[in-house]
XYZ file of C-alpha atoms in Angstrom:
657
model
C 119.681 85.238 66.200
C 118.529 87.123 69.294
C 120.289 86.856 72.632
C 117.412 84.786 73.966
C 117.517 82.387 70.978
C 121.246 82.016 71.400
C 120.822 81.213 75.089
C 118.149 78.584 74.338
C 120.380 77.015 71.666
C 123.238 76.837 74.171
C 120.998 75.197 76.805
C 119.695 72.658 74.288
C 123.214 71.776 73.256
C 124.206 71.182 76.869
C 121.082 69.061 77.578
C 121.677 66.934 74.522
C 125.290 66.424 75.532
C 124.140 65.297 79.006
C 121.546 62.940 77.459
C 124.259 61.316 75.380
C 125.849 60.273 78.657
C 122.642 59.511 80.620
C 119.685 58.739 78.298
C 117.826 57.182 81.228
C 117.352 60.478 83.133
C 113.746 61.681 82.884
C 114.650 65.182 84.041
C 116.956 65.665 81.063
C 114.262 64.563 78.575
C 111.833 66.936 80.271
C 114.298 69.808 80.057
C 114.861 69.058 76.346
C 111.116 69.003 75.772
C 110.597 72.372 77.462
C 113.459 74.044 75.609
C 112.154 72.725 72.270
C 108.773 74.218 73.040
C 110.426 77.526 73.942
C 112.183 77.426 70.558
C 108.844 76.937 68.744
C 108.948 73.173 68.224
C 105.786 72.113 70.030
C 105.541 68.660 68.415
C 109.162 67.898 69.285
C 108.676 69.188 72.804
C 105.643 66.964 73.361
C 107.611 63.931 72.095
C 110.496 64.542 74.492
C 108.117 65.189 77.434
C 106.314 61.925 76.644
C 109.649 60.122 76.926
C 110.276 61.840 80.263
C 106.801 60.974 81.558
C 107.251 57.318 80.667
C 110.545 57.228 82.552
C 109.164 58.972 85.650
C 105.426 58.122 86.091
C 105.529 59.228 89.740
C 107.112 62.640 89.072
C 104.279 65.144 89.446
C 106.225 68.033 87.923
C 107.133 66.125 84.777
C 103.584 64.762 84.406
C 102.222 68.312 84.867
C 104.541 69.726 82.187
C 103.592 66.886 79.842
C 99.888 67.491 80.426
C 100.279 71.210 79.839
C 102.119 70.567 76.558
C 99.389 68.149 75.409
C 96.725 70.791 76.089
C 98.658 73.386 74.150
C 99.043 70.910 71.278
C 95.247 70.475 71.120
C 95.162 67.128 72.863
C 93.204 68.189 75.957
C 91.519 64.824 76.488
C 94.923 63.079 76.508
C 96.202 65.739 78.868
C 93.278 65.077 81.256
C 94.149 61.351 81.325
C 97.816 62.039 82.099
C 97.044 64.613 84.769
C 94.369 62.614 86.536
C 96.663 59.597 86.674
C 99.446 61.768 88.090
C 97.131 63.274 90.700
C 96.099 59.770 91.799
C 99.788 58.918 92.258
C 101.308 62.213 93.448
C 98.452 63.815 95.407
C 97.631 67.488 95.628
C 100.235 69.219 93.472
C 99.284 72.805 92.538
C 100.729 72.493 89.027
C 98.773 69.306 88.375
C 95.489 70.844 89.503
C 96.151 74.005 87.485
C 97.015 72.167 84.278
C 94.030 69.847 84.740
C 91.830 72.936 85.026
C 93.351 74.206 81.775
C 92.647 70.959 79.952
C 89.024 70.877 81.219
C 88.578 74.513 80.207
C 89.698 73.799 76.697
C 87.196 70.963 76.533
C 84.391 73.383 77.520
C 83.846 71.778 80.952
C 83.781 75.044 82.878
C 82.313 73.831 86.164
C 84.751 70.916 86.443
C 87.613 73.249 85.578
C 86.597 75.554 88.435
C 86.549 72.616 90.864
C 90.062 71.656 89.820
C 91.231 75.243 90.077
C 89.852 75.662 93.598
C 92.279 72.955 94.703
C 95.245 75.134 93.750
C 96.487 76.551 97.041
C 98.717 79.373 95.786
C 96.659 82.009 93.962
C 99.351 83.076 91.528
C 98.589 85.485 88.725
C 98.120 82.780 86.076
C 95.705 80.984 88.378
C 93.688 84.159 88.861
C 93.715 84.826 85.110
C 92.293 81.344 84.402
C 89.714 81.759 87.159
C 88.652 85.036 85.598
C 88.268 83.372 82.213
C 86.129 80.632 83.682
C 83.844 82.962 85.638
C 83.446 85.151 82.563
C 82.267 82.131 80.615
C 79.755 81.414 83.390
C 78.456 84.963 83.146
C 79.693 85.989 86.590
C 81.110 89.329 85.480
C 81.838 90.643 88.984
C 83.856 87.596 90.074
C 85.670 87.521 86.731
C 86.600 91.204 87.079
C 87.756 90.622 90.660
C 90.058 87.799 89.572
C 91.462 89.766 86.618
C 92.103 92.736 88.834
C 93.808 90.523 91.445
C 96.057 89.066 88.706
C 96.824 92.584 87.546
C 97.863 93.650 91.013
C 100.355 90.791 91.119
C 101.674 91.554 87.606
C 100.764 95.198 86.851
C 102.942 95.210 83.768
C 101.204 92.250 82.147
C 99.329 93.460 79.018
C 97.124 90.369 78.684
C 95.665 90.932 82.169
C 95.016 94.582 81.346
C 93.354 93.589 78.154
C 91.184 90.904 79.757
C 90.034 93.294 82.456
C 89.380 96.089 79.973
C 87.356 93.944 77.561
C 85.313 92.477 80.402
C 84.520 95.863 81.911
C 83.521 97.294 78.527
C 81.175 94.380 77.927
C 79.721 94.772 81.400
C 78.394 98.274 81.619
C 80.134 100.086 78.768
C 83.542 101.613 78.332
C 82.719 104.815 80.137
C 81.542 103.151 83.346
C 85.058 102.385 84.598
C 86.886 105.604 83.865
C 88.132 105.996 87.456
C 89.859 102.599 87.338
C 91.819 103.425 84.189
C 92.688 106.860 85.514
C 94.110 105.207 88.606
C 96.042 102.599 86.652
C 97.584 105.163 84.300
C 98.563 107.332 87.261
C 100.625 104.518 88.832
C 104.147 104.965 87.536
C 104.973 103.767 84.043
C 101.555 102.539 82.939
C 101.376 99.984 80.151
C 100.083 101.106 76.719
C 97.063 98.824 77.168
C 95.997 100.828 80.220
C 96.217 104.061 78.209
C 94.207 102.365 75.461
C 91.342 101.529 77.778
C 91.526 104.979 79.358
C 91.034 106.370 75.839
C 88.040 104.065 75.301
C 86.464 105.204 78.559
C 86.937 108.895 77.730
C 85.642 108.426 74.194
C 82.560 106.675 75.539
C 81.834 109.861 77.523
C 82.444 112.043 74.417
C 85.588 113.561 75.946
C 87.306 113.326 72.593
C 90.321 115.562 73.163
C 91.233 113.726 76.351
C 90.638 110.372 74.630
C 92.953 111.406 71.833
C 95.671 112.276 74.346
C 95.289 108.809 75.946
C 95.525 107.037 72.605
C 98.532 109.131 71.644
C 100.226 108.089 74.890
C 99.451 104.422 74.090
C 100.899 104.678 70.591
C 103.918 106.639 71.819
C 104.738 103.793 74.195
C 104.007 101.168 71.567
C 104.085 102.538 67.992
C 102.896 99.144 66.669
C 99.760 99.055 68.823
C 97.351 98.627 65.897
C 94.124 98.641 67.967
C 95.148 101.922 69.619
C 95.913 103.424 66.211
C 92.479 102.351 65.043
C 90.679 103.943 67.968
C 92.858 107.041 67.763
C 91.721 107.377 64.142
C 88.072 107.152 65.182
C 88.547 110.039 67.598
C 90.471 112.080 65.054
C 87.577 111.608 62.647
C 85.067 112.856 65.230
C 87.326 115.885 65.775
C 87.264 116.634 62.049
C 90.907 115.672 61.480
C 90.278 113.107 58.773
C 93.679 113.354 57.076
C 95.335 112.300 60.347
C 92.724 109.602 60.827
C 93.511 108.197 57.394
C 97.217 108.095 58.244
C 96.536 106.259 61.527
C 94.315 103.705 59.847
C 96.822 103.183 57.035
C 99.500 102.508 59.624
C 97.229 100.144 61.588
C 96.473 98.079 58.514
C 100.179 97.881 57.670
C 100.998 96.630 61.175
C 98.094 94.165 61.304
C 96.646 93.447 57.848
C 94.066 91.236 59.500
C 92.625 93.914 61.819
C 89.133 94.013 60.371
C 88.051 97.012 62.460
C 90.804 99.197 60.995
C 89.988 98.104 57.450
C 86.329 98.790 58.026
C 86.931 102.224 59.471
C 89.397 103.093 56.723
C 86.776 102.050 54.160
C 84.182 104.277 55.799
C 86.458 107.337 55.707
C 87.412 106.685 52.100
C 83.692 106.494 51.307
C 83.035 109.774 53.093
C 85.786 111.295 50.968
C 84.081 109.876 47.854
C 86.989 107.508 47.025
C 84.467 104.776 46.316
C 86.744 102.321 44.440
C 89.335 102.417 47.237
C 86.585 102.177 49.869
C 85.072 99.136 48.186
C 88.404 97.379 47.984
C 89.025 97.989 51.683
C 85.515 96.934 52.834
C 85.414 93.903 50.586
C 88.757 92.767 52.048
C 87.393 93.326 55.585
C 84.403 91.109 54.832
C 86.680 88.475 53.247
C 88.896 88.458 56.314
C 85.968 88.088 58.719
C 82.712 87.118 57.008
C 81.016 87.207 60.450
C 81.804 90.892 61.073
C 78.501 92.753 61.223
C 80.198 96.175 61.077
C 82.144 95.256 57.949
C 79.134 93.839 56.151
C 76.772 96.687 57.055
C 79.265 99.360 56.033
C 80.009 97.481 52.832
C 76.287 97.374 52.143
C 75.994 101.121 52.762
C 78.772 101.703 50.224
C 76.993 99.492 47.678
C 73.865 101.565 48.197
C 75.812 104.713 47.286
C 76.705 102.963 44.044
C 72.995 102.025 43.449
C 73.861 98.335 43.747
C 70.710 97.711 45.770
C 70.317 93.931 45.393
C 73.860 93.300 46.662
C 73.366 95.734 49.541
C 70.046 94.228 50.524
C 71.559 90.719 50.585
C 74.207 91.880 53.050
C 71.710 93.632 55.332
C 69.349 90.656 55.357
C 72.182 88.228 56.116
C 73.211 90.324 59.105
C 69.607 90.527 60.331
C 69.176 86.771 59.949
C 72.168 86.285 62.262
C 71.565 89.257 64.571
C 67.845 90.072 64.588
C 67.203 93.716 65.358
C 70.718 94.883 64.497
C 70.142 98.684 64.474
C 72.450 99.722 61.635
C 71.409 96.828 59.382
C 67.729 97.601 59.995
C 68.184 101.328 59.364
C 70.139 100.769 56.166
C 67.590 98.252 54.918
C 64.923 100.831 55.640
C 66.798 103.517 53.690
C 67.245 101.076 50.821
C 63.506 100.345 50.752
C 62.645 104.045 50.870
C 65.163 104.741 48.104
C 63.400 102.212 45.858
C 60.007 103.759 46.574
C 58.905 100.851 48.760
C 57.775 103.305 51.428
C 55.321 101.111 53.308
C 58.048 98.467 53.807
C 60.772 101.056 54.541
C 59.126 103.128 57.296
C 59.143 100.412 60.026
C 62.839 99.742 59.478
C 63.518 103.487 59.454
C 62.384 103.566 63.077
C 65.720 101.925 63.950
C 67.301 105.352 63.626
C 66.427 105.817 67.333
C 68.649 102.868 68.245
C 71.693 104.504 66.674
C 74.340 106.085 68.994
C 74.177 109.447 67.166
C 70.500 109.769 68.072
C 71.096 109.352 71.806
C 69.708 112.264 73.794
C 67.821 113.612 70.781
C 64.357 112.929 72.223
C 62.787 115.196 74.842
C 61.997 113.534 78.177
C 58.325 112.571 77.957
C 56.015 110.525 80.139
C 53.305 110.056 77.556
C 52.908 107.007 75.305
C 54.113 107.153 71.703
C 51.231 107.507 69.254
C 50.569 104.257 67.378
C 48.116 105.579 64.789
C 44.915 105.152 66.777
C 42.168 107.813 66.471
C 43.082 111.078 68.158
C 39.636 112.681 68.374
C 39.588 115.208 71.158
C 43.157 114.418 72.237
C 46.419 116.365 72.035
C 49.364 114.955 70.036
C 52.865 116.251 70.853
C 55.104 116.124 67.764
C 58.769 116.893 68.215
C 61.361 117.983 65.602
C 64.258 115.777 64.681
C 67.271 115.804 62.405
C 67.884 118.720 59.967
C 66.040 121.752 58.708
C 65.183 120.059 55.402
C 63.681 117.051 57.179
C 61.486 119.345 59.250
C 60.402 121.461 56.297
C 59.478 118.334 54.320
C 57.559 116.451 57.005
C 55.847 119.313 58.831
C 53.107 118.797 56.192
C 51.978 115.903 58.336
C 50.638 118.325 60.931
C 47.947 119.199 58.357
C 47.452 115.507 57.634
C 46.739 114.844 61.320
C 44.274 117.724 61.358
C 42.550 116.433 58.225
C 42.175 112.953 59.686
C 41.202 114.033 63.201
C 39.646 117.540 63.066
C 38.922 117.594 66.812
C 42.487 116.732 67.748
C 45.024 119.321 68.828
C 48.707 119.295 67.842
C 51.695 120.740 69.605
C 54.837 120.968 67.498
C 58.158 121.237 69.342
C 60.124 123.132 66.720
C 63.748 123.971 66.006
C 64.390 127.579 66.959
C 65.385 128.704 63.468
C 62.004 127.485 62.146
C 59.766 128.937 64.880
C 59.225 132.250 63.084
C 58.134 130.546 59.847
C 56.073 127.766 61.385
C 54.540 130.006 64.025
C 53.071 132.096 61.198
C 51.852 129.088 59.202
C 50.382 127.175 62.144
C 48.826 129.922 64.192
C 45.451 128.299 64.801
C 43.211 126.851 67.445
C 44.208 123.277 66.544
C 48.011 123.706 66.355
C 50.565 125.371 68.574
C 54.262 125.775 67.781
C 56.562 125.676 70.822
C 60.330 126.388 70.579
C 62.530 123.432 71.478
C 63.676 123.725 75.072
C 60.559 125.517 76.326
C 58.313 123.727 78.884
C 56.413 120.902 77.254
C 52.652 121.482 77.313
C 50.232 118.816 78.573
C 49.416 116.237 75.939
C 48.043 112.708 75.543
C 50.554 111.078 73.163
C 53.779 111.968 71.392
C 55.600 111.064 68.191
C 58.833 112.089 66.400
C 58.110 114.125 63.271
C 59.628 111.634 60.831
C 57.591 108.765 62.282
C 54.343 110.389 61.120
C 54.578 109.035 57.552
C 54.795 105.491 58.989
C 51.819 105.954 61.311
C 49.861 107.564 58.499
C 50.559 104.594 56.213
C 52.196 106.708 53.511
C 53.034 105.128 50.163
C 54.228 106.902 47.017
C 50.630 107.171 45.810
C 49.382 108.620 49.074
C 52.049 111.233 49.827
C 50.313 114.443 51.015
C 51.487 116.516 48.042
C 49.268 119.576 48.264
C 51.340 122.714 48.045
C 51.833 125.303 49.300
C 51.597 124.063 52.834
C 53.915 126.827 54.085
C 53.640 130.535 53.388
C 55.660 133.679 53.923
C 54.705 136.250 56.531
C 53.038 139.117 54.582
C 54.803 141.645 56.794
C 58.194 140.252 55.802
C 57.211 139.509 52.203
C 56.418 143.056 51.061
C 59.926 144.614 51.542
C 61.665 141.744 49.774
C 59.207 141.681 46.915
C 59.600 145.410 46.352
C 63.376 145.045 46.064
C 63.231 141.980 43.816
C 60.673 143.404 41.401
C 63.195 146.078 40.404
C 65.618 143.377 39.212
C 65.534 142.689 35.444
C 64.865 139.329 33.783
C 64.340 136.065 35.614
C 65.046 136.336 39.320
C 66.804 133.104 40.241
C 68.027 132.162 43.716
C 71.118 129.977 43.986
C 72.459 127.580 46.649
C 75.527 125.411 45.961
C 76.624 124.031 49.297
C 74.996 122.036 52.053
C 75.440 121.774 55.813
C 78.889 121.012 57.182
C 77.410 118.375 59.495
C 76.142 116.133 56.678
C 78.206 112.940 56.435
C 78.519 113.043 52.624
C 78.666 116.820 52.387
C 81.372 116.850 49.704
C 79.219 114.706 47.422
C 76.238 117.012 47.882
C 78.158 120.249 47.359
C 79.307 121.787 44.095
C 81.988 124.460 43.806
C 80.596 127.829 42.742
C 83.213 128.015 39.964
C 81.663 124.877 38.416
C 78.368 126.745 38.053
C 79.841 129.375 35.704
C 77.862 128.046 32.675
C 74.679 128.738 34.615
C 75.759 132.219 35.624
C 76.616 132.995 31.992
C 73.000 132.540 30.865
C 71.681 135.964 29.767
C 68.443 137.462 31.030
C 68.876 136.306 34.634
C 69.309 138.232 37.876
C 71.087 135.974 40.311
C 70.119 136.159 43.986
C 72.450 134.580 46.542
C 70.635 132.233 48.924
C 73.849 130.586 50.193
C 74.604 131.080 53.883
C 77.794 130.491 55.823
C 81.416 130.718 54.757
C 80.675 129.193 51.355
C 79.016 132.471 50.381
C 82.520 133.981 50.542
C 83.249 132.180 47.260
C 81.379 134.939 45.442
C 83.890 137.611 46.465
C 86.863 135.215 46.163
C 85.986 134.645 42.486
C 85.420 138.355 41.886
C 81.759 137.684 41.073
C 80.116 140.109 43.464
C 78.739 142.040 40.501
C 76.877 138.966 39.318
C 74.709 138.602 42.429
C 72.215 140.396 44.537
C 73.207 139.329 48.010
C 70.486 139.791 50.645
C 71.785 137.047 52.957
C 73.445 139.406 55.475
C 69.929 140.651 56.254
C 68.375 137.210 56.604
C 67.758 136.317 60.232
C 65.865 133.012 60.043
C 63.798 130.809 57.752
C 60.871 133.233 57.883
C 63.067 135.799 56.131
C 64.317 133.152 53.685
C 60.711 132.164 52.916
C 59.778 135.790 52.164
C 62.812 136.121 49.933
C 62.164 132.848 48.054
C 58.493 133.702 47.556
C 59.508 136.692 45.448
C 61.740 134.681 43.087
C 60.865 133.152 39.721
C 63.030 130.095 40.317
C 65.347 128.547 42.888
C 68.306 126.407 41.789
C 69.827 124.512 44.661
C 71.729 121.429 45.620
C 69.953 119.140 48.075
C 69.482 121.607 50.925
C 66.769 122.948 53.213
C 66.268 125.828 50.771
C 65.143 123.325 48.094
C 62.613 121.938 50.558
C 61.471 125.427 51.485
C 60.908 126.438 47.863
C 58.939 123.246 47.250
C 56.836 123.773 50.360
C 56.057 127.321 49.186
C 55.099 125.908 45.729
C 57.802 127.941 44.079
C 59.601 126.538 41.005
C 62.798 124.800 42.143
C 65.457 122.918 40.220
C 67.592 120.627 42.324
C 71.164 119.720 41.331
C 71.408 116.221 42.762
C 74.305 113.864 43.421
C 74.543 110.360 41.978
C 74.053 108.692 45.373
C 70.866 110.643 45.946
C 68.956 110.755 49.208
C 66.097 108.264 49.516
C 63.369 110.930 49.361
C 64.185 111.829 45.747
C 63.266 108.333 44.506
C 65.741 107.712 41.694
C 65.513 107.568 38.734
C 62.630 110.026 38.899
C 63.276 113.610 37.723
C 60.128 114.930 39.404
C 59.130 114.548 43.032
C 55.854 113.262 44.492
C 56.696 115.323 47.578
C 56.977 118.648 45.702
C 55.006 119.108 42.466
C 57.029 122.205 41.550
C 60.458 120.510 41.821
C 62.584 119.263 38.898
C 65.690 117.159 39.477
C 68.958 117.374 37.486
C 70.841 114.301 38.740
C 74.416 113.126 38.146
C 74.577 110.235 35.703
C 78.100 109.344 36.927
C 79.374 109.701 40.459
C 80.862 113.160 41.044
C 80.139 114.468 37.534
C 78.711 117.943 38.162
C 79.808 119.241 34.746
C 77.110 117.364 32.831
C 74.483 118.348 35.395
C 75.368 122.013 35.104
C 75.391 121.866 31.307
C 71.836 120.421 31.282
C 70.610 122.935 33.798
C 72.237 125.811 31.879
C 70.556 124.701 28.648
C 67.199 124.509 30.403
C 67.685 127.906 32.017
C 68.645 129.471 28.687
C 65.426 128.107 27.217
C 63.437 129.420 30.156
C 65.028 132.855 30.133
C 64.130 133.278 26.467
C 60.424 132.663 27.003
C 58.114 135.634 27.027
C 56.497 134.439 30.288
C 58.525 133.490 33.310
C 58.373 130.743 35.912
C 57.259 127.618 34.098
C 58.213 124.506 36.054
C 60.308 122.653 33.488
C 62.253 123.273 30.312
C 60.582 123.080 26.896
C 60.543 119.721 25.117
C 62.770 121.139 22.382
C 65.379 122.598 24.737
C 68.926 121.881 23.640
């Protein structure tokens, strides 16, 4: 028993002893009722206060306490009756007016509650807190914030007031709008953990992640069991690339508060990113069970189900969310990706436009004053098309510049291109109808604009109408000749290899295969291997002692124009799902793609060919994470190909092992 519990027990014993002597004293029954409530016995407390109220109908304080207890017990209408009767008898008692306001508030009678509260003369902190609650319900954010802040000034250590103010401010203008307030509150002596929590939120909203992390760490140092702060700390750690620490924070948060749905949802998302799909599903399913109304939990659970190819279950979740919250960005986007994945392109493109509502796309559009193109005829007009997303996306969809020209021959196109692609695209689209401008350069005059990946939607693309003519890109002849001369001296099949994708891709580990796993491929005789892998992953060659197995021209490659010239001289490219696979397909070079189980929508499972790239063949995982079987199939096909008298057919023979 704690010291406080012991003290309450002692007081109760003394009150009961006094009542044994004077059972007619209302004050003693009231005291017993209050102490029973403090000890957790609300029903007993209400019973004793009722006895006190019947003995002293004119005692405003006792009637007020009885009314307050009735409200707490869920009997707000009874409380109103008691309090109104007491006010008629006792007059303007602050406690009576305050508790009447509480009972009216609980009954949803906000305006009447405010009238009652205005009659309270002393603006104590609890009065200001209730006033803030009432004005928040009326939608008067400024008055509510003023009342919460006034309550906080009277009780600066009170966590509930900090929390009310913080939640209100974040709802009204966003977390980052009130950074100065939280900086001031955390600078005033021993700030409460809740103040540090909201400071972290404000800093995170402004993408000041290192400072936000420090604020959350301060909050959790002051209160190690602050589950919400641990959750938000984990989110920041994830953005800083420290996922192991994020997992530990979320694990701790769910231990402290098993019902914290946000922590379970975020933990499920990180587990999914780390390809622990069974654990992720258990966590997300539990989050949905705990709060079936949580849109975040349901959308993220649906995204996980999509990775497992459980499309009907995923679609049901997305559609349920959209029925409740029409236009929900993440639900719309995921439903669009699901439709695209199933080849329902015409239905998927409109939903895919919701990508621009997502936080990660903020600031990714150039500032433009022109209208967005809606598909109307462009004859004689100039369309400004701007790049978006990754290199592979741009290499795949730049074909639509030709589609626009074919549909509207008198139109002009300006393409705002990623810098690394300018050399390649500037060569391919050097014409009177198309101009390639590097991103960041002044934007030329134009009549309408459109993001690159919105062109398929506006062109009405379905699987049967994909513009599949290849090549639609070509290597610069001046760059091609030196590479071709070097490659022609290599014996056998000249095969380029890429085994790792961009570090920024959310499911990078699922897309990437360790070079060591590809040893059965590298053991196929009659092949000269050409490294096309860039970045630190290329160091795996030397680390494995395999430098003698590769020609490695990548140190000389400056941009995609060089890569295109190199790829154009190869007999075959074998790649995981990377920009190089797109480049080879756009150049109409034979390309075999080693694809993950949870494939990207554009590869249209279960197809092994691609309507986007006629020269591409897909070797896809049949079980999640199983690269071994994929490599074995590709090695058998390569062995068959290397033994043929003529090189560069697009697919293995029918009788390949």
